[in-house]
């Protein structure tokens, strides 16, 4: 337990967004994907996930770790409209309606609430993604339910200190999700296997270097110098501790940084690609769509038009 306390202390938690949604028509998204973690609570109606359409009961929560492809069904599952992730991201307003009235939270038919957030170890590594935790259901948990509700209320109202309250409540959500995993003894093998690398200072140095130099030279030769190991060994060393090779990890970090820039800046696609380490804009765009299922330009349009 002491190890998990150290990991929790090292987590950098960042609130991304919270919404109360009414489902306008039943849909199934076969390849839903986002870089942020999402915790969804079902207030009314039906939501299911996975190819087997595992049902989320009213009052229960669905946790989807960032970086995981998953099938999600919103609404009556008997005959939902199949929707690609690109179509969903581009035209969410056709399928979802966002509620901005705090008094209507949990009272609307076919509705759910959700909070999206980052949780990074040493502000570098996506915690839940790095542990290879799959999406899972959290059975009725009043503490989490109240935290989500308070975040939704704060986000909908213009009151002093709302940002601070949301930050505190988002951190509480992350801790409660980790506590639930430990209490229910979920994903024991993944936790034991994949949490060990948080204790290796050389690997932490690599993570920090990648974060600070995301647009620069991140070849294995450079990483080997950071970790003070041989160039021939650094790839094997990284994969042995994390389960992925360093260049795959670097691409994920670059794409995650690109999403952040698309959501928060007015820089051109070319400039964003260059800033995160891609000199060839066309290649950057191909890799972006391959990873997220949506072109970079449509990701920006989705954020600016709807952001639900």
PDB file of C-alpha atoms in Angstrom:
ATOM      1  CA  UNK A   1       0.000   0.000   0.000  1.00  0.00           C
ATOM      2  CA  UNK A   2       2.925   2.340   0.667  1.00  0.00           C
ATOM      3  CA  UNK A   3       3.947   2.069  -2.992  1.00  0.00           C
ATOM      4  CA  UNK A   4       0.485   3.140  -4.138  1.00  0.00           C
ATOM      5  CA  UNK A   5       0.552   6.063  -1.708  1.00  0.00           C
ATOM      6  CA  UNK A   6       3.810   7.219  -3.318  1.00  0.00           C
ATOM      7  CA  UNK A   7       2.302   6.875  -6.790  1.00  0.00           C
ATOM      8  CA  UNK A   8      -0.794   8.846  -5.763  1.00  0.00           C
ATOM      9  CA  UNK A   9       1.399  11.571  -4.288  1.00  0.00           C
ATOM     10  CA  UNK A  10       3.274  11.784  -7.591  1.00  0.00           C
ATOM     11  CA  UNK A  11       0.100  12.138  -9.695  1.00  0.00           C
ATOM     12  CA  UNK A  12      -0.585  15.367 -11.505  1.00  0.00           C
ATOM     13  CA  UNK A  13      -4.363  15.612 -12.002  1.00  0.00           C
ATOM     14  CA  UNK A  14      -5.898  18.048 -14.491  1.00  0.00           C
ATOM     15  CA  UNK A  15      -9.602  18.654 -15.051  1.00  0.00           C
ATOM     16  CA  UNK A  16     -10.526  18.738 -18.751  1.00  0.00           C
ATOM     17  CA  UNK A  17     -14.315  19.056 -18.925  1.00  0.00           C
ATOM     18  CA  UNK A  18     -17.609  17.932 -17.411  1.00  0.00           C
ATOM     19  CA  UNK A  19     -20.997  17.658 -19.086  1.00  0.00           C
ATOM     20  CA  UNK A  20     -24.548  16.548 -18.343  1.00  0.00           C
ATOM     21  CA  UNK A  21     -25.819  14.937 -21.543  1.00  0.00           C
ATOM     22  CA  UNK A  22     -29.218  13.934 -22.895  1.00  0.00           C
ATOM     23  CA  UNK A  23     -29.041  11.192 -25.532  1.00  0.00           C
ATOM     24  CA  UNK A  24     -30.991  12.308 -28.611  1.00  0.00           C
ATOM     25  CA  UNK A  25     -30.914   9.002 -30.500  1.00  0.00           C
ATOM     26  CA  UNK A  26     -29.481   5.525 -29.858  1.00  0.00           C
ATOM     27  CA  UNK A  27     -25.991   5.071 -31.326  1.00  0.00           C
ATOM     28  CA  UNK A  28     -23.132   2.592 -31.107  1.00  0.00           C
ATOM     29  CA  UNK A  29     -19.558   3.834 -31.557  1.00  0.00           C
ATOM     30  CA  UNK A  30     -17.348   0.876 -32.481  1.00  0.00           C
ATOM     31  CA  UNK A  31     -14.000   2.607 -32.055  1.00  0.00           C
ATOM     32  CA  UNK A  32     -14.523   5.328 -29.448  1.00  0.00           C
ATOM     33  CA  UNK A  33     -11.170   6.823 -28.432  1.00  0.00           C
ATOM     34  CA  UNK A  34      -9.985   9.829 -26.435  1.00  0.00           C
ATOM     35  CA  UNK A  35      -6.690  10.776 -24.838  1.00  0.00           C
ATOM     36  CA  UNK A  36      -8.311  11.742 -21.529  1.00  0.00           C
ATOM     37  CA  UNK A  37      -9.799   9.484 -18.884  1.00  0.00           C
ATOM     38  CA  UNK A  38     -13.599   9.601 -18.653  1.00  0.00           C
ATOM     39  CA  UNK A  39     -15.817   8.748 -15.697  1.00  0.00           C
ATOM     40  CA  UNK A  40     -19.492   8.510 -16.725  1.00  0.00           C
ATOM     41  CA  UNK A  41     -22.467   8.148 -14.384  1.00  0.00           C
ATOM     42  CA  UNK A  42     -25.785   6.942 -15.807  1.00  0.00           C
ATOM     43  CA  UNK A  43     -28.780   8.910 -14.529  1.00  0.00           C
ATOM     44  CA  UNK A  44     -31.503   7.543 -16.779  1.00  0.00           C
ATOM     45  CA  UNK A  45     -31.871   5.333 -19.848  1.00  0.00           C
ATOM     46  CA  UNK A  46     -29.276   2.892 -21.146  1.00  0.00           C
ATOM     47  CA  UNK A  47     -25.528   2.841 -21.768  1.00  0.00           C
ATOM     48  CA  UNK A  48     -23.417  -0.226 -22.531  1.00  0.00           C
ATOM     49  CA  UNK A  49     -19.799  -0.885 -23.475  1.00  0.00           C
ATOM     50  CA  UNK A  50     -17.698  -3.546 -25.155  1.00  0.00           C
ATOM     51  CA  UNK A  51     -18.570  -5.850 -28.031  1.00  0.00           C
ATOM     52  CA  UNK A  52     -20.743  -7.850 -25.630  1.00  0.00           C
ATOM     53  CA  UNK A  53     -22.722  -4.684 -24.746  1.00  0.00           C
ATOM     54  CA  UNK A  54     -22.109  -4.934 -21.025  1.00  0.00           C
ATOM     55  CA  UNK A  55     -24.843  -2.814 -19.454  1.00  0.00           C
ATOM     56  CA  UNK A  56     -24.271   0.090 -17.090  1.00  0.00           C
ATOM     57  CA  UNK A  57     -27.041   0.145 -14.491  1.00  0.00           C
ATOM     58  CA  UNK A  58     -28.676   3.422 -13.453  1.00  0.00           C
ATOM     59  CA  UNK A  59     -26.574   4.989 -10.694  1.00  0.00           C
ATOM     60  CA  UNK A  60     -23.457   3.046 -11.702  1.00  0.00           C
ATOM     61  CA  UNK A  61     -20.401   4.507 -13.389  1.00  0.00           C
ATOM     62  CA  UNK A  62     -18.341   3.553 -16.428  1.00  0.00           C
ATOM     63  CA  UNK A  63     -14.630   4.368 -16.295  1.00  0.00           C
ATOM     64  CA  UNK A  64     -12.863   4.586 -19.666  1.00  0.00           C
ATOM     65  CA  UNK A  65      -9.083   5.108 -19.392  1.00  0.00           C
ATOM     66  CA  UNK A  66      -7.534   7.504 -21.879  1.00  0.00           C
ATOM     67  CA  UNK A  67      -5.889   5.899 -24.881  1.00  0.00           C
ATOM     68  CA  UNK A  68      -8.204   2.870 -24.999  1.00  0.00           C
ATOM     69  CA  UNK A  69     -10.328   1.943 -28.003  1.00  0.00           C
ATOM     70  CA  UNK A  70     -13.740   0.739 -26.847  1.00  0.00           C
ATOM     71  CA  UNK A  71     -17.224   0.137 -28.219  1.00  0.00           C
ATOM     72  CA  UNK A  72     -19.811   2.320 -26.471  1.00  0.00           C
ATOM     73  CA  UNK A  73     -23.590   2.147 -26.961  1.00  0.00           C
ATOM     74  CA  UNK A  74     -25.721   5.099 -25.916  1.00  0.00           C
ATOM     75  CA  UNK A  75     -29.483   4.594 -25.687  1.00  0.00           C
ATOM     76  CA  UNK A  76     -31.692   1.589 -26.438  1.00  0.00           C
ATOM     77  CA  UNK A  77     -29.300  -1.186 -27.599  1.00  0.00           C
ATOM     78  CA  UNK A  78     -31.769  -3.161 -29.736  1.00  0.00           C
ATOM     79  CA  UNK A  79     -31.283  -1.104 -32.898  1.00  0.00           C
ATOM     80  CA  UNK A  80     -28.724   1.699 -32.395  1.00  0.00           C
ATOM     81  CA  UNK A  81     -27.312   3.634 -35.321  1.00  0.00           C
ATOM     82  CA  UNK A  82     -23.693   2.560 -36.030  1.00  0.00           C
ATOM     83  CA  UNK A  83     -21.460   5.641 -35.895  1.00  0.00           C
ATOM     84  CA  UNK A  84     -17.727   5.910 -36.537  1.00  0.00           C
ATOM     85  CA  UNK A  85     -15.591   7.786 -34.053  1.00  0.00           C
ATOM     86  CA  UNK A  86     -14.940  10.421 -36.741  1.00  0.00           C
ATOM     87  CA  UNK A  87     -18.640  10.961 -37.358  1.00  0.00           C
ATOM     88  CA  UNK A  88     -19.337  11.125 -33.627  1.00  0.00           C
ATOM     89  CA  UNK A  89     -16.520  13.580 -32.937  1.00  0.00           C
ATOM     90  CA  UNK A  90     -17.536  15.795 -35.866  1.00  0.00           C
ATOM     91  CA  UNK A  91     -21.302  15.839 -35.315  1.00  0.00           C
ATOM     92  CA  UNK A  92     -21.944  15.223 -31.628  1.00  0.00           C
ATOM     93  CA  UNK A  93     -24.799  17.714 -31.722  1.00  0.00           C
ATOM     94  CA  UNK A  94     -26.799  15.168 -33.762  1.00  0.00           C
ATOM     95  CA  UNK A  95     -26.598  12.607 -30.979  1.00  0.00           C
ATOM     96  CA  UNK A  96     -26.096  14.511 -27.716  1.00  0.00           C
ATOM     97  CA  UNK A  97     -27.639  17.580 -26.124  1.00  0.00           C
ATOM     98  CA  UNK A  98     -25.785  19.281 -23.286  1.00  0.00           C
ATOM     99  CA  UNK A  99     -27.710  20.507 -20.252  1.00  0.00           C
ATOM    100  CA  UNK A 100     -26.556  23.771 -18.653  1.00  0.00           C
ATOM    101  CA  UNK A 101     -29.200  23.946 -15.913  1.00  0.00           C
ATOM    102  CA  UNK A 102     -27.941  22.579 -12.551  1.00  0.00           C
ATOM    103  CA  UNK A 103     -31.501  21.858 -11.369  1.00  0.00           C
ATOM    104  CA  UNK A 104     -31.981  19.348 -14.209  1.00  0.00           C
ATOM    105  CA  UNK A 105     -28.976  17.180 -13.374  1.00  0.00           C
ATOM    106  CA  UNK A 106     -30.103  13.546 -12.948  1.00  0.00           C
ATOM    107  CA  UNK A 107     -33.729  14.413 -13.784  1.00  0.00           C
ATOM    108  CA  UNK A 108     -33.706  14.287 -17.602  1.00  0.00           C
ATOM    109  CA  UNK A 109     -34.720  11.111 -19.491  1.00  0.00           C
ATOM    110  CA  UNK A 110     -31.927   9.243 -21.311  1.00  0.00           C
ATOM    111  CA  UNK A 111     -29.186  11.208 -19.584  1.00  0.00           C
ATOM    112  CA  UNK A 112     -25.783  10.809 -18.027  1.00  0.00           C
ATOM    113  CA  UNK A 113     -23.049  12.975 -16.568  1.00  0.00           C
ATOM    114  CA  UNK A 114     -19.340  12.690 -17.136  1.00  0.00           C
ATOM    115  CA  UNK A 115     -16.016  14.166 -16.102  1.00  0.00           C
ATOM    116  CA  UNK A 116     -12.884  13.984 -18.265  1.00  0.00           C
ATOM    117  CA  UNK A 117      -9.452  14.410 -16.720  1.00  0.00           C
ATOM    118  CA  UNK A 118      -5.748  13.718 -16.968  1.00  0.00           C
ATOM    119  CA  UNK A 119      -3.863  11.758 -14.325  1.00  0.00           C
ATOM    120  CA  UNK A 120      -0.130  11.672 -14.930  1.00  0.00           C
ATOM    121  CA  UNK A 121       2.693  10.264 -12.844  1.00  0.00           C
ATOM    122  CA  UNK A 122       5.413  12.906 -12.456  1.00  0.00           C
ATOM    123  CA  UNK A 123       3.357  14.972 -14.952  1.00  0.00           C
ATOM    124  CA  UNK A 124       4.718  12.721 -17.690  1.00  0.00           C
ATOM    125  CA  UNK A 125       3.031   9.312 -17.856  1.00  0.00           C
ATOM    126  CA  UNK A 126      -0.695   8.658 -18.223  1.00  0.00           C
ATOM    127  CA  UNK A 127      -1.306   6.597 -15.109  1.00  0.00           C
ATOM    128  CA  UNK A 128      -4.295   4.429 -16.040  1.00  0.00           C
ATOM    129  CA  UNK A 129      -3.147   3.922 -19.632  1.00  0.00           C
ATOM    130  CA  UNK A 130       0.338   2.919 -18.494  1.00  0.00           C
ATOM    131  CA  UNK A 131      -1.135   0.268 -16.203  1.00  0.00           C
ATOM    132  CA  UNK A 132      -3.078  -1.177 -19.153  1.00  0.00           C
ATOM    133  CA  UNK A 133      -6.331  -0.907 -17.175  1.00  0.00           C
ATOM    134  CA  UNK A 134      -9.340  -1.685 -19.421  1.00  0.00           C
ATOM    135  CA  UNK A 135     -12.709   0.109 -19.208  1.00  0.00           C
ATOM    136  CA  UNK A 136     -14.753  -1.131 -16.247  1.00  0.00           C
ATOM    137  CA  UNK A 137     -17.934  -0.489 -14.276  1.00  0.00           C
ATOM    138  CA  UNK A 138     -17.932   1.005 -10.785  1.00  0.00           C
ATOM    139  CA  UNK A 139     -21.007  -0.170  -8.926  1.00  0.00           C
ATOM    140  CA  UNK A 140     -23.018   2.437  -7.049  1.00  0.00           C
ATOM    141  CA  UNK A 141     -20.522   4.612  -5.173  1.00  0.00           C
ATOM    142  CA  UNK A 142     -22.040   7.599  -3.379  1.00  0.00           C
ATOM    143  CA  UNK A 143     -18.721   9.396  -2.872  1.00  0.00           C
ATOM    144  CA  UNK A 144     -17.920   9.347  -6.587  1.00  0.00           C
ATOM    145  CA  UNK A 145     -21.499  10.194  -7.545  1.00  0.00           C
ATOM    146  CA  UNK A 146     -21.503  13.262  -5.299  1.00  0.00           C
ATOM    147  CA  UNK A 147     -18.089  14.382  -6.594  1.00  0.00           C
ATOM    148  CA  UNK A 148     -19.290  14.191 -10.206  1.00  0.00           C
ATOM    149  CA  UNK A 149     -22.483  16.042  -9.345  1.00  0.00           C
ATOM    150  CA  UNK A 150     -20.615  18.833  -7.575  1.00  0.00           C
ATOM    151  CA  UNK A 151     -18.211  19.228 -10.504  1.00  0.00           C
ATOM    152  CA  UNK A 152     -21.153  19.451 -12.906  1.00  0.00           C
ATOM    153  CA  UNK A 153     -22.858  22.089 -10.741  1.00  0.00           C
ATOM    154  CA  UNK A 154     -19.683  24.143 -10.315  1.00  0.00           C
ATOM    155  CA  UNK A 155     -18.945  23.974 -14.045  1.00  0.00           C
ATOM    156  CA  UNK A 156     -22.447  25.220 -14.903  1.00  0.00           C
ATOM    157  CA  UNK A 157     -22.453  28.194 -12.527  1.00  0.00           C
ATOM    158  CA  UNK A 158     -20.428  31.384 -12.280  1.00  0.00           C
ATOM    159  CA  UNK A 159     -19.310  31.458  -8.664  1.00  0.00           C
ATOM    160  CA  UNK A 160     -16.117  32.483  -6.909  1.00  0.00           C
ATOM    161  CA  UNK A 161     -13.579  29.705  -6.508  1.00  0.00           C
ATOM    162  CA  UNK A 162     -15.252  27.281  -8.948  1.00  0.00           C
ATOM    163  CA  UNK A 163     -11.920  26.373 -10.548  1.00  0.00           C
ATOM    164  CA  UNK A 164     -10.401  25.473  -7.193  1.00  0.00           C
ATOM    165  CA  UNK A 165     -13.405  23.369  -6.161  1.00  0.00           C
ATOM    166  CA  UNK A 166     -13.388  21.534  -9.506  1.00  0.00           C
ATOM    167  CA  UNK A 167      -9.652  20.845  -9.159  1.00  0.00           C
ATOM    168  CA  UNK A 168     -10.076  19.433  -5.645  1.00  0.00           C
ATOM    169  CA  UNK A 169     -13.055  17.295  -6.644  1.00  0.00           C
ATOM    170  CA  UNK A 170     -11.265  15.975  -9.736  1.00  0.00           C
ATOM    171  CA  UNK A 171      -8.325  14.890  -7.586  1.00  0.00           C
ATOM    172  CA  UNK A 172     -10.824  13.220  -5.254  1.00  0.00           C
ATOM    173  CA  UNK A 173     -12.310  11.312  -8.209  1.00  0.00           C
ATOM    174  CA  UNK A 174      -8.886   9.992  -9.245  1.00  0.00           C
ATOM    175  CA  UNK A 175      -8.114   8.799  -5.722  1.00  0.00           C
ATOM    176  CA  UNK A 176     -11.540   7.171  -5.335  1.00  0.00           C
ATOM    177  CA  UNK A 177     -11.145   5.308  -8.645  1.00  0.00           C
ATOM    178  CA  UNK A 178      -7.753   3.985  -7.527  1.00  0.00           C
ATOM    179  CA  UNK A 179      -9.210   3.003  -4.140  1.00  0.00           C
ATOM    180  CA  UNK A 180     -12.042   1.160  -5.888  1.00  0.00           C
ATOM    181  CA  UNK A 181      -9.563  -0.770  -8.045  1.00  0.00           C
ATOM    182  CA  UNK A 182      -7.519  -1.755  -4.988  1.00  0.00           C
ATOM    183  CA  UNK A 183     -10.530  -2.550  -2.789  1.00  0.00           C
ATOM    184  CA  UNK A 184     -12.144  -4.749  -5.438  1.00  0.00           C
ATOM    185  CA  UNK A 185      -8.758  -6.267  -6.315  1.00  0.00           C
ATOM    186  CA  UNK A 186      -9.271  -5.509  -9.989  1.00  0.00           C
ATOM    187  CA  UNK A 187      -6.529  -6.010 -12.578  1.00  0.00           C
ATOM    188  CA  UNK A 188      -4.122  -7.387  -9.965  1.00  0.00           C
ATOM    189  CA  UNK A 189      -1.624  -8.725 -12.511  1.00  0.00           C
ATOM    190  CA  UNK A 190      -1.538  -5.468 -14.475  1.00  0.00           C
ATOM    191  CA  UNK A 191      -0.973  -3.435 -11.329  1.00  0.00           C
ATOM    192  CA  UNK A 192       1.811  -5.666 -10.042  1.00  0.00           C
ATOM    193  CA  UNK A 193       3.555  -5.908 -13.407  1.00  0.00           C
ATOM    194  CA  UNK A 194       3.147  -2.396 -14.752  1.00  0.00           C
ATOM    195  CA  UNK A 195       3.561  -0.296 -11.619  1.00  0.00           C
ATOM    196  CA  UNK A 196       7.130  -1.458 -10.992  1.00  0.00           C
ATOM    197  CA  UNK A 197       8.668   0.990 -13.452  1.00  0.00           C
ATOM    198  CA  UNK A 198       7.516   3.970 -11.375  1.00  0.00           C
ATOM    199  CA  UNK A 199      10.324   3.037  -8.996  1.00  0.00           C
ATOM    200  CA  UNK A 200      13.117   3.190 -11.605  1.00  0.00           C
ATOM    201  CA  UNK A 201      14.773   6.643 -11.560  1.00  0.00           C
ATOM    202  CA  UNK A 202      16.426   6.181 -14.973  1.00  0.00           C
ATOM    203  CA  UNK A 203      13.060   5.550 -16.591  1.00  0.00           C
ATOM    204  CA  UNK A 204      11.542   8.547 -14.828  1.00  0.00           C
ATOM    205  CA  UNK A 205      14.406  10.626 -16.267  1.00  0.00           C
ATOM    206  CA  UNK A 206      13.485   9.376 -19.752  1.00  0.00           C
ATOM    207  CA  UNK A 207       9.819  10.234 -19.237  1.00  0.00           C
ATOM    208  CA  UNK A 208      10.718  13.733 -18.048  1.00  0.00           C
ATOM    209  CA  UNK A 209      13.126  14.293 -20.956  1.00  0.00           C
ATOM    210  CA  UNK A 210      10.506  13.231 -23.511  1.00  0.00           C
ATOM    211  CA  UNK A 211       7.951  15.585 -21.960  1.00  0.00           C
ATOM    212  CA  UNK A 212      10.367  18.530 -21.985  1.00  0.00           C
ATOM    213  CA  UNK A 213      11.655  17.876 -25.527  1.00  0.00           C
ATOM    214  CA  UNK A 214       8.539  16.592 -27.276  1.00  0.00           C
ATOM    215  CA  UNK A 215       9.371  18.402 -30.548  1.00  0.00           C
ATOM    216  CA  UNK A 216      13.061  17.580 -30.583  1.00  0.00           C
ATOM    217  CA  UNK A 217      15.334  14.628 -31.299  1.00  0.00           C
ATOM    218  CA  UNK A 218      14.048  11.667 -29.276  1.00  0.00           C
ATOM    219  CA  UNK A 219      15.959   8.900 -30.970  1.00  0.00           C
ATOM    220  CA  UNK A 220      17.075   5.852 -29.012  1.00  0.00           C
ATOM    221  CA  UNK A 221      20.589   7.287 -29.065  1.00  0.00           C
ATOM    222  CA  UNK A 222      19.427  10.406 -27.218  1.00  0.00           C
ATOM    223  CA  UNK A 223      17.333   8.400 -24.746  1.00  0.00           C
ATOM    224  CA  UNK A 224      20.305   6.102 -24.076  1.00  0.00           C
ATOM    225  CA  UNK A 225      22.388   9.126 -23.049  1.00  0.00           C
ATOM    226  CA  UNK A 226      19.587  10.315 -20.735  1.00  0.00           C
ATOM    227  CA  UNK A 227      19.356   6.936 -18.998  1.00  0.00           C
ATOM    228  CA  UNK A 228      23.120   6.288 -19.156  1.00  0.00           C
ATOM    229  CA  UNK A 229      22.669   2.934 -20.904  1.00  0.00           C
ATOM    230  CA  UNK A 230      23.818   1.720 -24.298  1.00  0.00           C
ATOM    231  CA  UNK A 231      21.902   2.634 -27.450  1.00  0.00           C
ATOM    232  CA  UNK A 232      21.485  -1.060 -28.267  1.00  0.00           C
ATOM    233  CA  UNK A 233      19.960  -1.724 -24.847  1.00  0.00           C
ATOM    234  CA  UNK A 234      17.703   1.301 -24.285  1.00  0.00           C
ATOM    235  CA  UNK A 235      14.814  -0.003 -26.412  1.00  0.00           C
ATOM    236  CA  UNK A 236      14.878  -3.386 -24.688  1.00  0.00           C
ATOM    237  CA  UNK A 237      15.189  -1.704 -21.275  1.00  0.00           C
ATOM    238  CA  UNK A 238      12.241   0.617 -21.912  1.00  0.00           C
ATOM    239  CA  UNK A 239      10.002  -2.154 -23.232  1.00  0.00           C
ATOM    240  CA  UNK A 240      10.946  -4.525 -20.417  1.00  0.00           C
ATOM    241  CA  UNK A 241       9.679  -2.017 -17.836  1.00  0.00           C
ATOM    242  CA  UNK A 242       6.725  -0.479 -19.677  1.00  0.00           C
ATOM    243  CA  UNK A 243       5.528  -3.136 -22.111  1.00  0.00           C
ATOM    244  CA  UNK A 244       5.904  -0.866 -25.161  1.00  0.00           C
ATOM    245  CA  UNK A 245       8.875   0.297 -27.189  1.00  0.00           C
ATOM    246  CA  UNK A 246      10.061   3.882 -26.661  1.00  0.00           C
ATOM    247  CA  UNK A 247       9.195   5.161 -30.139  1.00  0.00           C
ATOM    248  CA  UNK A 248       5.554   4.020 -29.778  1.00  0.00           C
ATOM    249  CA  UNK A 249       5.387   5.784 -26.419  1.00  0.00           C
ATOM    250  CA  UNK A 250       6.928   8.924 -27.926  1.00  0.00           C
ATOM    251  CA  UNK A 251       4.386   8.974 -30.760  1.00  0.00           C
ATOM    252  CA  UNK A 252       1.523   8.705 -28.277  1.00  0.00           C
ATOM    253  CA  UNK A 253       2.949  11.596 -26.245  1.00  0.00           C
ATOM    254  CA  UNK A 254       3.396  13.698 -29.389  1.00  0.00           C
ATOM    255  CA  UNK A 255      -0.159  13.054 -30.504  1.00  0.00           C
ATOM    256  CA  UNK A 256      -1.493  13.824 -27.035  1.00  0.00           C
ATOM    257  CA  UNK A 257       0.413  17.118 -27.085  1.00  0.00           C
ATOM    258  CA  UNK A 258      -1.046  17.843 -30.537  1.00  0.00           C
ATOM    259  CA  UNK A 259      -4.581  17.305 -29.220  1.00  0.00           C
ATOM    260  CA  UNK A 260      -3.869  19.752 -26.416  1.00  0.00           C
ATOM    261  CA  UNK A 261      -2.668  22.376 -28.890  1.00  0.00           C
ATOM    262  CA  UNK A 262      -5.659  21.837 -31.166  1.00  0.00           C
ATOM    263  CA  UNK A 263      -7.968  22.398 -28.208  1.00  0.00           C
ATOM    264  CA  UNK A 264      -6.229  25.419 -26.726  1.00  0.00           C
ATOM    265  CA  UNK A 265      -4.470  27.328 -29.536  1.00  0.00           C
ATOM    266  CA  UNK A 266      -5.173  28.821 -32.949  1.00  0.00           C
ATOM    267  CA  UNK A 267      -1.916  27.561 -34.453  1.00  0.00           C
ATOM    268  CA  UNK A 268      -2.061  25.979 -37.897  1.00  0.00           C
ATOM    269  CA  UNK A 269      -2.004  22.215 -38.345  1.00  0.00           C
ATOM    270  CA  UNK A 270       1.455  22.577 -39.912  1.00  0.00           C
ATOM    271  CA  UNK A 271       2.747  24.561 -36.938  1.00  0.00           C
ATOM    272  CA  UNK A 272       1.287  22.110 -34.429  1.00  0.00           C
ATOM    273  CA  UNK A 273       2.792  19.138 -36.260  1.00  0.00           C
ATOM    274  CA  UNK A 274       6.202  20.816 -36.268  1.00  0.00           C
ATOM    275  CA  UNK A 275       5.919  21.770 -32.593  1.00  0.00           C
ATOM    276  CA  UNK A 276       5.338  18.152 -31.557  1.00  0.00           C
ATOM    277  CA  UNK A 277       8.150  16.782 -33.721  1.00  0.00           C
ATOM    278  CA  UNK A 278       6.739  16.151 -37.230  1.00  0.00           C
ATOM    279  CA  UNK A 279       8.522  17.984 -40.047  1.00  0.00           C
ATOM    280  CA  UNK A 280       6.250  16.364 -42.658  1.00  0.00           C
ATOM    281  CA  UNK A 281       2.721  17.751 -42.185  1.00  0.00           C
ATOM    282  CA  UNK A 282       1.099  15.131 -44.413  1.00  0.00           C
ATOM    283  CA  UNK A 283       2.700  12.327 -42.388  1.00  0.00           C
ATOM    284  CA  UNK A 284       1.593  13.983 -39.152  1.00  0.00           C
ATOM    285  CA  UNK A 285      -1.993  14.181 -40.441  1.00  0.00           C
ATOM    286  CA  UNK A 286      -1.978  10.515 -41.517  1.00  0.00           C
ATOM    287  CA  UNK A 287      -0.671   9.346 -38.154  1.00  0.00           C
ATOM    288  CA  UNK A 288      -3.110  11.582 -36.271  1.00  0.00           C
ATOM    289  CA  UNK A 289      -6.123  10.150 -38.092  1.00  0.00           C
ATOM    290  CA  UNK A 290      -4.798   6.604 -37.704  1.00  0.00           C
ATOM    291  CA  UNK A 291      -4.551   7.057 -33.931  1.00  0.00           C
ATOM    292  CA  UNK A 292      -7.739   9.018 -33.225  1.00  0.00           C
ATOM    293  CA  UNK A 293      -9.975   8.052 -36.144  1.00  0.00           C
ATOM    294  CA  UNK A 294     -10.559  11.712 -36.977  1.00  0.00           C
ATOM    295  CA  UNK A 295      -8.527  14.276 -38.971  1.00  0.00           C
ATOM    296  CA  UNK A 296      -6.718  16.942 -36.963  1.00  0.00           C
ATOM    297  CA  UNK A 297      -8.785  19.700 -38.569  1.00  0.00           C
ATOM    298  CA  UNK A 298     -12.054  18.039 -37.585  1.00  0.00           C
ATOM    299  CA  UNK A 299     -10.807  17.568 -34.039  1.00  0.00           C
ATOM    300  CA  UNK A 300     -10.342  21.344 -33.834  1.00  0.00           C
ATOM    301  CA  UNK A 301     -13.759  22.001 -35.431  1.00  0.00           C
ATOM    302  CA  UNK A 302     -15.411  19.626 -32.999  1.00  0.00           C
ATOM    303  CA  UNK A 303     -13.858  21.401 -30.014  1.00  0.00           C
ATOM    304  CA  UNK A 304     -14.727  24.901 -31.217  1.00  0.00           C
ATOM    305  CA  UNK A 305     -18.297  24.209 -32.343  1.00  0.00           C
ATOM    306  CA  UNK A 306     -19.653  21.871 -29.725  1.00  0.00           C
ATOM    307  CA  UNK A 307     -17.259  20.825 -26.996  1.00  0.00           C
ATOM    308  CA  UNK A 308     -19.879  18.641 -25.334  1.00  0.00           C
TER     309      UNK A 308
END
